[in-house]
CSV table of C-alpha atoms in Angstrom, one decimal:
chain,number,residue,atom,x,y,z
R,243,SER,CA,-6.5,-13.8,-1.9
R,244,GLN,CA,-3.1,-12.2,-1.6
R,245,GLN,CA,-0.8,-12.5,-4.7
R,246,GLY,CA,2.4,-11.8,-2.9
R,247,GLU,CA,3.5,-13.5,0.3
R,248,GLU,CA,6.5,-12.3,2.3
R,249,ASP,CA,8.8,-14.4,4.2
R,250,PRO,CA,9.7,-14.2,7.1
R,251,GLN,CA,6.8,-12.6,8.7
R,252,ALA,CA,9.1,-11.1,11.3
R,253,LEU,CA,12.9,-10.5,11.4
R,254,SER,CA,15.1,-9.1,14.2
R,255,ILE,CA,18.7,-8.2,13.6
R,256,GLN,CA,21.5,-6.1,15.0
R,257,GLU,CA,22.4,-2.7,13.6
R,258,GLY,CA,25.0,-3.2,10.8
R,259,GLU,CA,23.8,-6.6,9.7
R,260,ASN,CA,22.1,-7.2,6.4
R,261,ALA,CA,18.3,-7.9,6.3
R,262,THR,CA,16.8,-10.1,3.6
R,263,MET,CA,13.1,-10.4,2.9
R,264,ASN,CA,11.5,-12.6,0.3
R,265,CYS,CA,8.3,-12.4,-1.6
R,266,SER,CA,6.6,-15.2,-3.6
R,267,TYR,CA,3.7,-14.8,-5.9
R,268,LYS,CA,1.5,-17.1,-8.0
R,269,THR,CA,0.6,-15.5,-11.4
R,270,SER,CA,2.4,-13.6,-14.1
R,271,ILE,CA,3.2,-10.0,-13.3
R,272,ASN,CA,4.1,-6.7,-15.0
R,273,ASN,CA,6.2,-5.5,-12.2
R,274,LEU,CA,6.9,-6.1,-8.5
R,275,GLN,CA,7.3,-3.2,-6.0
R,276,TRP,CA,8.5,-3.0,-2.4
R,277,TYR,CA,7.0,-0.5,0.1
R,278,ARG,CA,7.9,0.4,3.6
R,279,GLN,CA,5.5,1.3,6.4
R,280,ASN,CA,6.5,2.8,9.7
R,281,SER,CA,4.1,2.0,12.6
R,282,GLY,CA,0.8,3.8,12.2
R,283,ARG,CA,1.8,5.6,9.0
R,284,GLY,CA,1.2,5.3,5.3
R,285,LEU,CA,3.3,3.3,2.9
R,286,VAL,CA,6.3,4.7,1.2
R,287,HIS,CA,7.4,3.4,-2.2
R,288,LEU,CA,11.0,2.0,-2.2
R,289,ILE,CA,11.7,0.4,-5.5
R,290,LEU,CA,9.9,-1.0,-8.6
R,291,ILE,CA,11.4,-3.9,-10.7
R,292,ARG,CA,9.8,-4.7,-14.0
R,293,SER,CA,9.2,-8.3,-15.1
R,294,ASN,CA,12.0,-8.1,-17.7
R,295,GLU,CA,14.6,-7.0,-15.1
R,296,ARG,CA,16.5,-9.3,-12.8
R,297,GLU,CA,18.2,-6.9,-10.3
R,298,LYS,CA,17.9,-3.3,-9.2
R,299,HIS,CA,19.7,-1.2,-6.7
R,300,SER,CA,18.8,1.9,-4.8
R,301,GLY,CA,21.2,3.1,-2.1
R,302,ARG,CA,21.4,0.4,0.5
R,303,LEU,CA,18.6,-1.6,-1.1
R,304,ARG,CA,19.0,-4.4,-3.6
R,305,VAL,CA,16.0,-6.2,-5.2
R,306,THR,CA,16.1,-9.3,-7.3
R,307,LEU,CA,13.4,-10.8,-9.3
R,308,ASP,CA,13.2,-14.4,-10.6
R,309,THR,CA,10.2,-14.8,-12.7
R,310,SER,CA,10.8,-18.5,-13.3
R,311,LYS,CA,10.5,-19.1,-9.6
R,312,LYS,CA,7.9,-16.3,-9.1
R,313,SER,CA,9.9,-14.8,-6.3
R,314,SER,CA,11.7,-11.6,-5.3
R,315,SER,CA,14.0,-10.6,-2.5
R,316,LEU,CA,14.8,-7.3,-0.9
R,317,LEU,CA,18.2,-6.9,0.7
R,318,ILE,CA,18.9,-4.0,3.0
R,319,THR,CA,22.6,-3.7,3.6
R,320,ALA,CA,24.3,-2.3,6.7
R,321,SER,CA,20.9,-1.9,8.5
R,322,ARG,CA,20.2,1.0,10.9
R,323,ALA,CA,17.8,1.3,13.7
R,324,ALA,CA,15.8,3.7,11.5
R,325,ASP,CA,15.1,0.8,9.1
R,326,THR,CA,12.8,-0.7,11.7
R,327,ALA,CA,9.4,-0.9,9.9
R,328,SER,CA,7.2,-3.3,8.0
R,329,TYR,CA,8.1,-4.1,4.4
R,330,PHE,CA,5.5,-5.1,1.8
R,331,CYS,CA,5.9,-6.5,-1.7
R,332,ALA,CA,3.2,-5.6,-4.2
R,333,THR,CA,2.7,-7.4,-7.5
R,334,GLY,CA,1.4,-5.5,-10.5
R,335,ALA,CA,-0.7,-7.6,-12.8
R,336,GLY,CA,-3.7,-6.7,-15.1
R,337,ASN,CA,-4.7,-3.3,-13.8
R,338,MET,CA,-4.1,-3.9,-10.1
R,339,LEU,CA,-1.5,-3.8,-7.4
R,340,THR,CA,-1.9,-6.6,-4.9
R,341,PHE,CA,0.0,-6.4,-1.6
R,342,GLY,CA,1.4,-9.1,0.6
R,343,GLY,CA,1.0,-9.4,4.3
R,344,GLY,CA,4.4,-7.8,5.0
R,345,THR,CA,7.6,-8.6,6.9
R,346,ARG,CA,8.1,-6.8,10.2
R,347,LEU,CA,11.8,-5.8,10.6
R,348,MET,CA,13.3,-4.8,13.9
R,349,VAL,CA,16.8,-3.5,13.9
R,350,LYS,CA,18.3,-3.3,17.4
R,351,PRO,CA,20.9,-0.6,18.1
M,283,SER,CA,5.5,18.6,-5.7
M,284,GLN,CA,2.5,16.3,-5.1
M,285,THR,CA,1.0,15.8,-1.7
M,286,ILE,CA,-1.9,13.6,-0.5
M,287,HIS,CA,-4.0,14.4,2.6
M,288,GLN,CA,-6.4,12.3,4.6
M,289,TRP,CA,-8.7,13.3,7.4
M,290,PRO,CA,-9.5,12.7,10.0
M,291,ALA,CA,-6.4,11.0,11.3
M,292,THR,CA,-8.3,9.0,13.9
M,293,LEU,CA,-12.0,8.3,14.4
M,294,VAL,CA,-14.0,6.4,17.0
M,295,GLN,CA,-17.6,5.8,15.9
M,296,PRO,CA,-20.5,3.7,17.4
M,297,VAL,CA,-21.9,0.7,15.5
M,298,GLY,CA,-24.7,1.9,13.1
M,299,SER,CA,-23.4,5.4,12.7
M,300,PRO,CA,-22.5,6.9,9.3
M,301,LEU,CA,-18.9,7.4,8.0
M,302,SER,CA,-17.2,9.9,5.8
M,303,LEU,CA,-13.5,9.8,5.2
M,304,GLU,CA,-11.9,12.3,2.8
M,305,CYS,CA,-8.8,12.2,0.7
M,306,THR,CA,-7.4,15.0,-1.4
M,307,VAL,CA,-4.4,15.1,-3.7
M,308,GLU,CA,-2.5,18.3,-4.6
M,309,GLY,CA,0.0,19.0,-7.4
M,310,THR,CA,-1.3,16.6,-10.0
M,311,SER,CA,-4.2,16.3,-12.4
M,312,ASN,CA,-6.4,13.4,-13.3
M,313,PRO,CA,-4.7,10.9,-10.9
M,314,ASN,CA,-5.8,7.3,-10.3
M,315,LEU,CA,-7.2,7.1,-6.8
M,316,TYR,CA,-7.4,4.2,-4.4
M,317,TRP,CA,-8.9,3.3,-1.0
M,318,TYR,CA,-7.3,0.4,0.9
M,319,ARG,CA,-8.1,-1.1,4.3
M,320,GLN,CA,-5.4,-2.6,6.5
M,321,ALA,CA,-6.3,-4.9,9.5
M,322,ALA,CA,-3.9,-4.8,12.4
M,323,GLY,CA,-0.6,-6.5,11.5
M,324,ARG,CA,-1.9,-7.4,8.0
M,325,GLY,CA,-1.5,-6.4,4.4
M,326,LEU,CA,-3.6,-4.0,2.4
M,327,GLN,CA,-7.0,-4.9,0.9
M,328,LEU,CA,-8.1,-2.8,-2.1
M,329,LEU,CA,-11.6,-1.5,-1.6
M,330,PHE,CA,-12.2,1.0,-4.4
M,331,TYR,CA,-10.3,2.7,-7.2
M,332,SER,CA,-11.1,5.5,-9.6
M,333,VAL,CA,-9.7,6.6,-12.9
M,334,GLY,CA,-11.8,9.7,-13.2
M,335,ILE,CA,-14.6,11.9,-11.8
M,336,GLY,CA,-17.6,9.8,-11.1
M,337,GLN,CA,-15.8,6.6,-12.1
M,338,ILE,CA,-15.6,4.1,-9.2
M,339,SER,CA,-14.7,0.4,-9.3
M,340,SER,CA,-15.4,-1.7,-6.3
M,341,GLU,CA,-13.2,-4.7,-5.5
M,342,VAL,CA,-14.9,-6.1,-2.5
M,343,PRO,CA,-18.7,-6.1,-1.9
M,344,GLN,CA,-19.3,-4.7,1.6
M,345,ASN,CA,-20.8,-2.0,3.8
M,346,LEU,CA,-18.8,0.8,2.2
M,347,SER,CA,-19.1,3.0,-0.8
M,348,ALA,CA,-16.8,5.6,-2.5
M,349,SER,CA,-17.3,8.7,-4.5
M,350,ARG,CA,-15.1,11.1,-6.5
M,351,PRO,CA,-17.0,14.4,-6.8
M,352,GLN,CA,-13.9,16.3,-8.0
M,353,ASP,CA,-10.8,15.4,-9.9
M,354,ARG,CA,-8.5,15.2,-6.8
M,355,GLN,CA,-11.0,14.3,-4.1
M,356,PHE,CA,-12.0,10.8,-3.1
M,357,ILE,CA,-14.5,10.0,-0.4
M,358,LEU,CA,-15.2,6.8,1.5
M,359,SER,CA,-18.6,6.5,3.1
M,360,SER,CA,-20.9,4.2,5.0
M,361,LYS,CA,-24.5,4.6,6.0
M,362,LYS,CA,-24.2,2.3,9.0
M,363,LEU,CA,-20.9,1.1,10.4
M,364,LEU,CA,-20.3,-2.4,11.5
M,365,LEU,CA,-17.7,-3.6,14.1
M,366,SER,CA,-15.9,-5.3,11.2
M,367,ASP,CA,-15.3,-1.9,9.5
M,368,SER,CA,-12.7,-1.1,12.1
M,369,GLY,CA,-9.2,-0.8,10.6
M,370,PHE,CA,-6.6,1.5,9.1
M,371,TYR,CA,-7.8,3.2,5.9
M,372,LEU,CA,-5.3,4.3,3.4
M,373,CYS,CA,-5.8,6.5,0.3
M,374,ALA,CA,-3.3,6.4,-2.5
M,375,TRP,CA,-2.8,7.9,-5.9
M,376,SER,CA,-0.9,7.1,-9.0
M,377,VAL,CA,-0.2,9.0,-12.2
M,378,GLY,CA,-3.4,8.9,-14.3
M,379,SER,CA,-1.7,8.4,-17.7
M,380,ARG,CA,0.0,5.3,-16.5
M,381,ALA,CA,-1.3,1.9,-15.6
M,382,SER,CA,-2.7,1.3,-12.2
M,383,THR,CA,0.1,-1.1,-11.6
M,384,ASP,CA,2.6,1.8,-11.5
M,385,THR,CA,3.9,3.3,-8.3
M,386,GLN,CA,1.3,4.4,-5.8
M,387,TYR,CA,1.8,7.2,-3.3
M,388,PHE,CA,0.0,6.8,0.0
M,389,GLY,CA,-1.6,9.3,2.4
M,390,PRO,CA,-1.0,9.1,6.2
M,391,GLY,CA,-4.1,7.0,6.8
M,392,THR,CA,-7.2,7.2,9.1
M,393,ARG,CA,-7.4,4.9,12.1
M,394,LEU,CA,-11.1,3.9,12.5
M,395,THR,CA,-12.4,2.2,15.6
M,396,VAL,CA,-16.0,1.1,15.6
M,397,LEU,CA,-17.4,0.4,19.1
């Protein structure tokens, strides 16, 4: 079964708006990662947040982690049409990364 | 810099035929290697991972097998394909000296259609 579950499954916004995606998981983790996948392509690593961190930034990306709620969020600020993709969270626990089902983001120009 | 290659990019095979997908990594030594399958519109399912030559761990019992004949080569095989083997197959690597939960770097994928 999947460790991480993203919410919403699909999100459609206008260019310039912010996009927020959430990830919930069930067991203790070492880290949580977010990846991006353009249609028909491989995944690209965006950001990794460790279990002892609460917030991390990378450019227009902001990731938060709440281990007490077993949840994380990915915020993309000032979205662009080029941000259109699927976004996956992956939880690192034991010796494995487990991927969620993803959020499909569409940014309309 | 490190690069990861997969081939072929697309493949259409009849049911019952054999399969061989190849993944190679350049620019690093002793990487951890992974095979994932992704069904349409879904997340990734880990199939196999390897921490060294000849060392293969299987996560899901199925019609597939994996081999690592060289340090930076990972092969996914099947003797007889099933319809349910259709999907998008992704190879990934991570730094071998670090835990398998560290950042993974993905290849471009192989789209397999079994008819």
